[in-house]
Structures are given as structure tokens and as C-alpha cells.
Amino acid sequence: MATTNDLKNGLVLNLDGQLWTVTAFQHVKPGKGGAFVRTTLKHVLTGKVVDKTFNAGTKVDTATVDKRGMTFLYKDGADFIFMDGDTYDQIPVPAETVGDAANYMLENQEAVVAVHEGVPLFIELPTSVELVIEHTDPGLQGDRSTGGTKPARLETGAEIQVPLFVTTGEKIKVDTRDGRYLGRVSDK
């Protein structure tokens, strides 16, 4: 248990049996009436965002979420198997929990797995990963300066938009948050 004075970004609250992450908070002391804390909460599983106000000093139930660095080993049916680098324990994470992160994960990819009471809640990848373009249509002469984009399929199977000058087989950097092309990677 904690009070509203202990709130900070990233803290996970257990409200009515559901887990919510604090994404923003503000202590407010109006001229009239009691102080309160205005928060923005994000549902851990669904990603739904809500605003909630607590009276100052109210007790809130915190949840212990264990975030551990793990390695993605392989896909087994609908589950993704991750291994804890310290204990070598392997845990299955359902595809629904992995979500869009699956578009940017290769075997032996490092990720942070958040676990609450033995149940994997979500996966955090590094903000950018390096992937090889499996297929994209060739660009035409003169395409280098127009600034347009074309679809490309990555080695993970994900489709993203890349500049017209990028070719099949090139290694590129991709933003894991929104699938944006960030640039070429030179293998020097």
C-alpha cells in the first residue's frame, strides 16, 4: 500500500483488480477545499488511457511488477519463449501479450518482460532495432531526390514504408514504437 504522495511515473497501481500504470500526475492545492492528485493512468493490458483524481493522502494499492531483461529464443505455436539471462528460466509469453513487438523481434533479441505474479504483462523492446529488408521493389533512376516512400517487407515479416533508394538485402534501423524507417546501417 502507498498513498497518493508516493505516486510517480511508471508506478503500477492495482485498482479494483486491474493493473494501471501512472503516466502523469499532478498535485493540486486549490484555494478552497482539500488538496487532490490528478493522474493519467494507462491500463497495463489493454493500453486504454484514463484520467483519475484522488484526494490527497488517499491510500492506493500498488502492484509489484518485475521488469527483467530477457532473450527471445523462439516461437512455439502461439507463444513466444523468452529466457531469463540470470536464472536460465524459460517462460512462454502469449502472442496477444507480445502484440506489435512481434514485428521487430528476431531470435536472440533482447527485450524487457514485465511480469506480475508469474503472469507476463507486456514486452518492451529497445527503441530501435536493426533488420534486413527481405523484399522491396527496386527504385527507378532519379528516385533518390524525390523523397517518396515504398513498402518493404522485413526479415521478421513486417511491412514498413522505406525511402525509394533502399534496396532488398540492405540492413536498416527501425523504430519499434511506430515502425518508422530511421536509416541505413553500414556493416563496417
Short mmCIF file of C-alpha atoms in Angstrom, two decimals:
data_model
loop_
_atom_site.label_atom_id
_atom_site.label_comp_id
_atom_site.label_asym_id
_atom_site.label_seq_id
_atom_site.Cartn_x
_atom_site.Cartn_y
_atom_site.Cartn_z
CA MET A 1 0.00 0.00 0.00
CA ALA A 2 1.10 3.54 -0.73
CA THR A 3 -0.52 6.95 -0.51
CA THR A 4 -1.12 9.45 -3.30
CA ASN A 5 2.00 11.31 -2.06
CA ASP A 6 4.11 8.32 -3.25
CA LEU A 7 2.80 8.42 -6.83
CA LYS A 8 5.42 8.62 -9.56
CA ASN A 9 5.56 7.89 -13.28
CA GLY A 10 5.88 4.18 -14.05
CA LEU A 11 4.31 3.07 -10.76
CA VAL A 12 1.75 0.29 -11.27
CA LEU A 13 -1.49 0.53 -9.28
CA ASN A 14 -3.97 -2.24 -8.59
CA LEU A 15 -7.40 -0.60 -8.83
CA ASP A 16 -10.38 -2.95 -8.46
CA GLY A 17 -8.25 -5.93 -9.53
CA GLN A 18 -6.98 -4.22 -12.69
CA LEU A 19 -3.42 -3.02 -13.25
CA TRP A 20 -2.82 0.60 -14.29
CA THR A 21 0.50 2.39 -14.90
CA VAL A 22 0.84 6.03 -13.81
CA THR A 23 1.88 8.00 -16.91
CA ALA A 24 1.36 11.50 -15.46
CA PHE A 25 0.41 13.02 -12.13
CA GLN A 26 -0.10 16.46 -10.67
CA HIS A 27 -0.62 17.50 -7.06
CA VAL A 28 -3.26 20.27 -6.91
CA LYS A 29 -3.93 22.52 -3.89
CA PRO A 30 -6.88 24.75 -4.73
CA GLY A 31 -7.53 27.90 -2.70
CA LYS A 32 -10.75 26.41 -1.38
CA GLY A 33 -11.30 22.78 -0.40
CA GLY A 34 -8.90 19.88 0.05
CA ALA A 35 -5.85 19.06 -1.98
CA PHE A 36 -6.05 16.31 -4.60
CA VAL A 37 -3.89 14.44 -7.10
CA ARG A 38 -4.84 14.41 -10.78
CA THR A 39 -3.43 11.35 -12.60
CA THR A 40 -3.35 9.88 -16.07
CA LEU A 41 -3.41 6.09 -15.95
CA LYS A 42 -2.75 3.57 -18.71
CA HIS A 43 -4.26 0.09 -18.46
CA VAL A 44 -1.35 -2.35 -18.48
CA LEU A 45 -3.02 -4.98 -20.66
CA THR A 46 -5.35 -3.05 -22.98
CA GLY A 47 -3.42 0.23 -23.27
CA LYS A 48 -6.58 2.24 -22.51
CA VAL A 49 -5.79 5.66 -21.02
CA VAL A 50 -8.00 7.31 -18.37
CA ASP A 51 -7.79 10.35 -16.11
CA LYS A 52 -8.47 9.72 -12.43
CA THR A 53 -8.48 12.09 -9.47
CA PHE A 54 -7.59 11.01 -5.92
CA ASN A 55 -7.97 13.01 -2.72
CA ALA A 56 -4.56 13.85 -1.25
CA GLY A 57 -3.32 11.24 1.22
CA THR A 58 -5.66 8.52 -0.07
CA LYS A 59 -4.22 5.02 0.18
CA VAL A 60 -3.69 3.30 -3.18
CA ASP A 61 -2.85 -0.35 -3.75
CA THR A 62 0.41 -0.77 -5.65
CA ALA A 63 1.25 -3.86 -7.67
CA THR A 64 4.73 -5.31 -7.85
CA VAL A 65 5.68 -5.62 -11.49
CA ASP A 66 9.01 -7.31 -12.05
CA LYS A 67 10.73 -6.00 -15.19
CA ARG A 68 13.51 -8.34 -16.28
CA GLY A 69 15.85 -8.32 -19.22
CA MET A 70 15.22 -11.50 -21.21
CA THR A 71 16.18 -13.03 -24.53
CA PHE A 72 13.61 -14.10 -27.12
CA LEU A 73 14.50 -17.68 -28.05
CA TYR A 74 11.86 -18.99 -30.45
CA LYS A 75 8.16 -19.12 -31.28
CA ASP A 76 6.23 -22.17 -30.11
CA GLY A 77 2.73 -22.23 -31.59
CA ALA A 78 1.04 -19.02 -30.40
CA ASP A 79 3.59 -18.46 -27.62
CA PHE A 80 6.91 -16.65 -27.71
CA ILE A 81 9.53 -18.32 -25.49
CA PHE A 82 11.77 -15.94 -23.51
CA MET A 83 14.74 -16.88 -21.33
CA ASP A 84 15.88 -15.07 -18.20
CA GLY A 85 19.64 -14.48 -18.61
CA ASP A 86 20.32 -14.81 -14.87
CA THR A 87 18.33 -17.92 -13.94
CA TYR A 88 18.03 -19.51 -17.42
CA ASP A 89 14.30 -19.99 -16.71
CA GLN A 90 12.23 -20.08 -19.88
CA ILE A 91 8.77 -18.51 -19.84
CA PRO A 92 6.11 -18.61 -22.56
CA VAL A 93 4.55 -15.25 -23.43
CA PRO A 94 1.25 -15.34 -25.38
CA ALA A 95 1.14 -13.63 -28.78
CA GLU A 96 -1.56 -11.20 -27.52
CA THR A 97 0.84 -10.01 -24.80
CA VAL A 98 3.74 -9.58 -27.24
CA GLY A 99 1.48 -7.63 -29.62
CA ASP A 100 3.14 -5.41 -32.25
CA ALA A 101 6.59 -6.10 -30.78
CA ALA A 102 6.50 -9.38 -32.75
CA ASN A 103 7.03 -7.32 -35.93
CA TYR A 104 10.51 -6.33 -34.76
CA MET A 105 11.76 -9.42 -32.90
CA LEU A 106 14.29 -11.91 -34.17
CA GLU A 107 15.60 -14.93 -32.30
CA ASN A 108 18.11 -13.95 -29.60
CA GLN A 109 16.60 -10.42 -29.44
CA GLU A 110 16.96 -8.77 -26.04
CA ALA A 111 13.74 -7.40 -24.50
CA VAL A 112 12.33 -6.39 -21.14
CA VAL A 113 9.49 -8.64 -19.97
CA ALA A 114 7.21 -7.23 -17.25
CA VAL A 115 5.80 -9.95 -15.00
CA HIS A 116 3.17 -9.65 -12.24
CA GLU A 117 2.56 -12.69 -10.03
CA GLY A 118 4.02 -15.01 -12.65
CA VAL A 119 1.87 -13.60 -15.49
CA PRO A 120 3.69 -11.75 -18.32
CA LEU A 121 2.03 -8.33 -18.79
CA PHE A 122 3.90 -6.66 -21.64
CA ILE A 123 7.15 -6.60 -23.63
CA GLU A 124 9.44 -3.59 -24.01
CA LEU A 125 11.86 -3.65 -26.94
CA PRO A 126 14.77 -1.26 -27.42
CA THR A 127 13.54 1.92 -29.15
CA SER A 128 15.24 0.86 -32.38
CA VAL A 129 16.33 -2.42 -33.94
CA GLU A 130 18.40 -3.32 -36.98
CA LEU A 131 16.66 -5.57 -39.52
CA VAL A 132 17.36 -6.73 -43.06
CA ILE A 133 14.93 -5.91 -45.89
CA GLU A 134 13.71 -9.23 -47.28
CA HIS A 135 11.96 -7.70 -50.30
CA THR A 136 11.19 -4.32 -51.78
CA ASP A 137 10.61 -3.26 -55.36
CA PRO A 138 13.68 -1.73 -57.00
CA GLY A 139 13.80 2.05 -57.22
CA LEU A 140 13.97 3.85 -60.53
CA GLN A 141 16.77 6.13 -61.67
CA GLY A 142 16.14 9.61 -60.26
CA ASP A 143 14.20 8.33 -57.22
CA ARG A 144 16.92 9.45 -54.83
CA SER A 145 15.81 13.06 -54.61
CA THR A 146 12.02 12.86 -54.69
CA GLY A 147 11.59 11.92 -51.02
CA GLY A 148 8.81 9.39 -51.67
CA THR A 149 8.41 6.03 -49.96
CA LYS A 150 7.62 2.46 -50.96
CA PRO A 151 6.59 -0.65 -49.00
CA ALA A 152 9.27 -3.10 -47.86
CA ARG A 153 8.99 -6.49 -46.14
CA LEU A 154 11.43 -7.01 -43.27
CA GLU A 155 13.06 -10.32 -42.30
CA THR A 156 10.50 -10.58 -39.46
CA GLY A 157 7.64 -10.45 -41.99
CA ALA A 158 6.54 -6.93 -41.02
CA GLU A 159 5.74 -4.38 -43.75
CA ILE A 160 7.03 -0.82 -43.34
CA GLN A 161 7.48 2.23 -45.56
CA VAL A 162 11.06 2.98 -46.68
CA PRO A 163 12.63 5.65 -48.92
CA LEU A 164 12.71 4.85 -52.64
CA PHE A 165 16.53 4.42 -52.72
CA VAL A 166 16.58 1.50 -50.24
CA THR A 167 17.12 -1.93 -51.84
CA THR A 168 16.43 -5.59 -51.00
CA GLY A 169 19.07 -7.09 -48.70
CA GLU A 170 20.05 -3.82 -47.01
CA LYS A 171 20.17 -3.60 -43.21
CA ILE A 172 18.12 -0.70 -41.84
CA LYS A 173 17.30 0.75 -38.44
CA VAL A 174 13.58 0.69 -37.49
CA ASP A 175 11.77 2.48 -34.64
CA THR A 176 9.99 -0.25 -32.63
CA ARG A 177 7.35 2.17 -31.29
CA ASP A 178 5.79 3.11 -34.64
CA GLY A 179 7.61 1.12 -37.34
CA ARG A 180 9.32 4.18 -38.82
CA TYR A 181 12.41 3.85 -41.02
CA LEU A 182 15.32 5.54 -39.21
CA GLY A 183 18.19 4.98 -41.63
CA ARG A 184 20.58 2.55 -43.22
CA VAL A 185 23.07 0.54 -41.17
CA SER A 186 26.53 0.13 -42.62
CA ASP A 187 28.32 -3.14 -41.80
CA LYS A 188 31.81 -1.74 -41.37
#
